[in-house]
């Protein structure tokens, strides 16, 4: 999977991800150390050599109506 970074250090790995038609942006699941798996924690994901911002969010990814 793609590498996950926090403060410039590799801290985890994406296990699955893809575009979310409901939300309009990509979502992913990743393995992280428990200390970093806090809601709102900013992270970065490296995809094909380019780094993208990411954030730890609460599941489910969508809002129930």
XYZ file of C-alpha atoms in Angstrom:
65
model
C 0.000 0.000 0.000
C 0.910 3.656 -0.131
C 3.016 5.098 2.674
C 1.468 7.373 5.297
C 3.588 10.158 6.817
C 3.323 12.244 9.990
C 5.809 15.042 10.611
C 7.963 13.798 7.714
C 8.280 10.241 9.064
C 6.686 7.081 7.633
C 4.107 5.995 10.216
C 1.731 3.674 8.391
C 0.395 2.155 5.220
C -2.844 2.519 3.250
C -4.744 -0.776 3.090
C -7.490 0.332 0.690
C -8.812 3.485 -0.889
C -10.480 5.091 -3.849
C -12.831 7.842 -4.983
C -16.032 8.418 -3.014
C -18.912 9.375 -5.340
C -21.023 10.340 -2.315
C -18.447 12.698 -0.795
C -16.781 13.884 -3.996
C -13.217 13.206 -2.873
C -10.992 10.157 -2.239
C -11.195 8.127 0.976
C -8.892 5.451 2.368
C -8.244 3.117 5.271
C -4.746 2.817 6.714
C -2.822 1.115 9.480
C -1.516 3.698 11.973
C 0.009 3.546 15.447
C -2.760 4.105 18.048
C -1.081 7.312 19.256
C -1.541 8.853 15.784
C -5.059 7.553 15.103
C -6.760 10.597 16.635
C -9.697 12.320 14.900
C -8.477 15.429 13.088
C -4.812 14.372 13.012
C -3.180 15.735 9.842
C -1.184 13.229 7.799
C 0.225 12.883 4.298
C -0.055 9.994 1.848
C 2.496 9.367 -0.885
C 0.826 8.209 -4.110
C 2.989 7.465 -7.142
C 5.792 9.702 -5.886
C 3.584 12.686 -5.000
C 2.492 13.622 -1.473
C -1.132 14.513 -0.682
C -2.673 15.871 2.541
C -4.847 13.506 4.569
C -6.683 13.579 7.867
C -7.899 11.001 10.378
C -11.707 11.103 10.398
C -14.483 9.295 12.226
C -16.320 6.507 10.404
C -18.691 6.341 8.663
C -17.267 8.684 6.038
C -20.743 9.888 5.037
C -23.482 11.748 6.926
C -26.634 9.791 7.728
C -29.861 11.585 6.813
